[in-house]
mmCIF file of C-alpha atoms in Angstrom:
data_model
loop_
_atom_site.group_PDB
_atom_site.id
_atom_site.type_symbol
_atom_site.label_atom_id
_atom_site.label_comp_id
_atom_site.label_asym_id
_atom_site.label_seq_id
_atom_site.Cartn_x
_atom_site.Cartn_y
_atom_site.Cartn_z
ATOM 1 C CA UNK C 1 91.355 91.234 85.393
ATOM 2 C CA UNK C 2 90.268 94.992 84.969
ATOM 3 C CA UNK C 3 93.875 95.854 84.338
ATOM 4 C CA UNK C 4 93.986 93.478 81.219
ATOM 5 C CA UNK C 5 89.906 94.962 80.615
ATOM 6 C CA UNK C 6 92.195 98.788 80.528
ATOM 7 C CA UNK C 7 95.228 97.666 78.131
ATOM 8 C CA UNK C 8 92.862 96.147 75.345
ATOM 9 C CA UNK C 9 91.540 99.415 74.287
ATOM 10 C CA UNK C 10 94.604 101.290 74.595
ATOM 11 C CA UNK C 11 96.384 98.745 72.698
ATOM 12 C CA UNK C 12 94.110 98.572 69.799
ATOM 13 C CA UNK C 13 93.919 102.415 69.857
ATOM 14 C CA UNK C 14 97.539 103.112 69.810
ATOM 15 C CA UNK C 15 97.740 100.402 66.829
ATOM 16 C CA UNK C 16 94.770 102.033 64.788
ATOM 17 C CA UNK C 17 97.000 105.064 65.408
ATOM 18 C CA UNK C 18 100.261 103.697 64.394
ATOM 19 C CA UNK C 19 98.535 102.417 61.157
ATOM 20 C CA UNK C 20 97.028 105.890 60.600
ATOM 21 C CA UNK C 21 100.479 107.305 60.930
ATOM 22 C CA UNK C 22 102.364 104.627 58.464
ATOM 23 C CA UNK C 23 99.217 105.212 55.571
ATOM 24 C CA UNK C 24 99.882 109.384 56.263
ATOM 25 C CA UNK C 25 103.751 108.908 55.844
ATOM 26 C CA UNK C 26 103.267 106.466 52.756
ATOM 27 C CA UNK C 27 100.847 109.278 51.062
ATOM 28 C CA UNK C 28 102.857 111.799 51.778
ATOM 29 C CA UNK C 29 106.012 109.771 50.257
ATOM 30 C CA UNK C 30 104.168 108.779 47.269
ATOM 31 C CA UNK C 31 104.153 105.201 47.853
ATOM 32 C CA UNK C 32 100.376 105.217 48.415
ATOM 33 C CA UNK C 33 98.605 103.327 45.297
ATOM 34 C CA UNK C 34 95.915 105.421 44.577
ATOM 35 C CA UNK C 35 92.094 103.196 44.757
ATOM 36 C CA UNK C 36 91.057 101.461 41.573
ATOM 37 C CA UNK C 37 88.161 103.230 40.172
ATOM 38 C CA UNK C 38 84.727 101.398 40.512
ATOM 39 C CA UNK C 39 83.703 99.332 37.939
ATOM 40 C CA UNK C 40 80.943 101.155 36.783
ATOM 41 C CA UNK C 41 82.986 104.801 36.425
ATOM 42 C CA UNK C 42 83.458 105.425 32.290
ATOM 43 C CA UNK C 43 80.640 105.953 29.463
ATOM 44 C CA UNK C 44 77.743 104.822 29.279
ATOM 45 C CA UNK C 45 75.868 105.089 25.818
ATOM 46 C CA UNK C 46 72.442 104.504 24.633
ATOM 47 C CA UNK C 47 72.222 102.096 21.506
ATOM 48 C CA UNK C 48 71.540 105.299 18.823
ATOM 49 C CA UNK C 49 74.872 106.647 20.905
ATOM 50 C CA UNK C 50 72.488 110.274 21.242
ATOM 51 C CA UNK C 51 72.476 110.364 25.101
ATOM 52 C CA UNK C 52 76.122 109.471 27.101
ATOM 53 C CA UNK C 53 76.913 109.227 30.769
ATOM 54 C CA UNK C 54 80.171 109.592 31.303
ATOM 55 C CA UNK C 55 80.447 108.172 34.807
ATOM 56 C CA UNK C 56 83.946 109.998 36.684
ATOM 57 C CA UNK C 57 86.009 108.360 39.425
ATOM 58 C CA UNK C 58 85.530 111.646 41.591
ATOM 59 C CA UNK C 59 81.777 110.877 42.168
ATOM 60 C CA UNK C 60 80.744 113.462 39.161
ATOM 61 C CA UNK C 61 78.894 112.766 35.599
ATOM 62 C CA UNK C 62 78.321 114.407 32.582
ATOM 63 C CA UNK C 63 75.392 113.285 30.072
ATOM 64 C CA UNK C 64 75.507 114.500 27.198
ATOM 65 C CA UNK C 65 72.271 114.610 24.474
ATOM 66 C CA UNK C 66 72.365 114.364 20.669
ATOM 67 C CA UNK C 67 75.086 117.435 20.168
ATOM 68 C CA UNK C 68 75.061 119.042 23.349
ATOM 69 C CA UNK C 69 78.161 117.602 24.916
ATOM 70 C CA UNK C 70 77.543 118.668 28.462
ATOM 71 C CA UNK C 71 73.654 118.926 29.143
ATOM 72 C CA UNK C 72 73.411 117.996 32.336
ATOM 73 C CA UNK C 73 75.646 117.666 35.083
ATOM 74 C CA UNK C 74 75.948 116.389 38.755
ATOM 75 C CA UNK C 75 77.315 113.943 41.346
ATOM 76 C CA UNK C 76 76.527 110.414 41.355
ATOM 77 C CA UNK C 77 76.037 107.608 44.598
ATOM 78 C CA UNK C 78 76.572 103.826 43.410
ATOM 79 C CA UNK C 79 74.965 101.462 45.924
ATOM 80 C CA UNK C 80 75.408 98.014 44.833
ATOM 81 C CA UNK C 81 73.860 97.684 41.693
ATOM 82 C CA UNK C 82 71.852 100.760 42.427
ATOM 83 C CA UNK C 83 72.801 104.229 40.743
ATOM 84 C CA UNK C 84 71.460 107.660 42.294
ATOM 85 C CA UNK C 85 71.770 111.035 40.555
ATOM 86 C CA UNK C 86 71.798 114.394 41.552
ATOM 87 C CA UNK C 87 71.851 117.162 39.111
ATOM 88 C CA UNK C 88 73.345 120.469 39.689
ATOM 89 C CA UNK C 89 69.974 122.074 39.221
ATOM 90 C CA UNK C 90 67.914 120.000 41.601
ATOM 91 C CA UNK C 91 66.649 116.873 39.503
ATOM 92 C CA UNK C 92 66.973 113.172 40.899
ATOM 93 C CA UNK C 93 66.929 110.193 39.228
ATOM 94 C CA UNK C 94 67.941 106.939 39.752
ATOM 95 C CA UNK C 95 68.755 103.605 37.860
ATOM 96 C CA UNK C 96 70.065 100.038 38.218
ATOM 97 C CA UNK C 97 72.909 97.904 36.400
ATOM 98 C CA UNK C 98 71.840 94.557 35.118
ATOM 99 C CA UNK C 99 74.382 91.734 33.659
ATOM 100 C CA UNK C 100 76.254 94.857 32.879
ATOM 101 C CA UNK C 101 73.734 96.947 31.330
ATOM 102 C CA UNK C 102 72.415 100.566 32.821
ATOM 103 C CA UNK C 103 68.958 100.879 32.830
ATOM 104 C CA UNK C 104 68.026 104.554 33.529
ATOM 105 C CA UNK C 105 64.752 106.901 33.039
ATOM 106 C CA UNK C 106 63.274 104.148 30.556
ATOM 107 C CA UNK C 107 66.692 104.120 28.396
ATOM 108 C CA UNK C 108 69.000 101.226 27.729
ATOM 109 C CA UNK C 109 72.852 102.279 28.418
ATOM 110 C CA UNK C 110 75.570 100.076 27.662
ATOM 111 C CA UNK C 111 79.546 100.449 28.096
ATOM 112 C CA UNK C 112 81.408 102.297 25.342
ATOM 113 C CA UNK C 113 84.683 100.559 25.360
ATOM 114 C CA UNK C 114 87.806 103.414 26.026
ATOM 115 C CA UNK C 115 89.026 104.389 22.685
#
């Protein structure tokens, strides 16, 4: 009985390994598909279109305001329906996606479809 106890582990290690090995030799191949974005990654515009998110798959925004195209600037955490900001000078701030609409810092975002 402790025998079969021993070979479980190793067996499920040296198959988490194998699978390692085939996803390593797949992305180094280039047969690796490469992950959807989320759902949420793209721009985000308020109604008057003066402030933008632009949401990007790497985890980073930009927001733009009236005509400065790159006002702020940071990395971004999506939990759930939950969206946390960090600026690259220090701000937080934090807002929520509801029946696809972003509600953020008392503003009303909605999708801006990809031209």
């Amino acid at each position: 009985m402790a025998q079969t106890t021993l070979r479980r582990p190793l067996l499920i290690g040296l198959s988490a390994m194998a699978a390692g090995l085939a996803e390593s030799a797949a992305a180094q191949s280039g047969t690796a598909q490469p992950a959807a974005p989320h759902p949420y990654v793209g721009m985000w515009v308020t109604e008057d279109q003066r402030v933008r998110h632009e949401l990007l798959p790497d985890n980073r925004y930009v927001e733009a305001r009236g005509q400065r195209e790159a006002a702020y600037r940071g990395r971004y955490e999506l939990r759930g329906d939950e969206i946390f900001y960090w600026d690259d000078t220090g701000f937080t701030a934090d807002g929520r996606f509801i029946d696809g609409v972003l509600y953020h810092g008392g503003m009303v975002l909605r999708r801006r479809a990809a031209p």
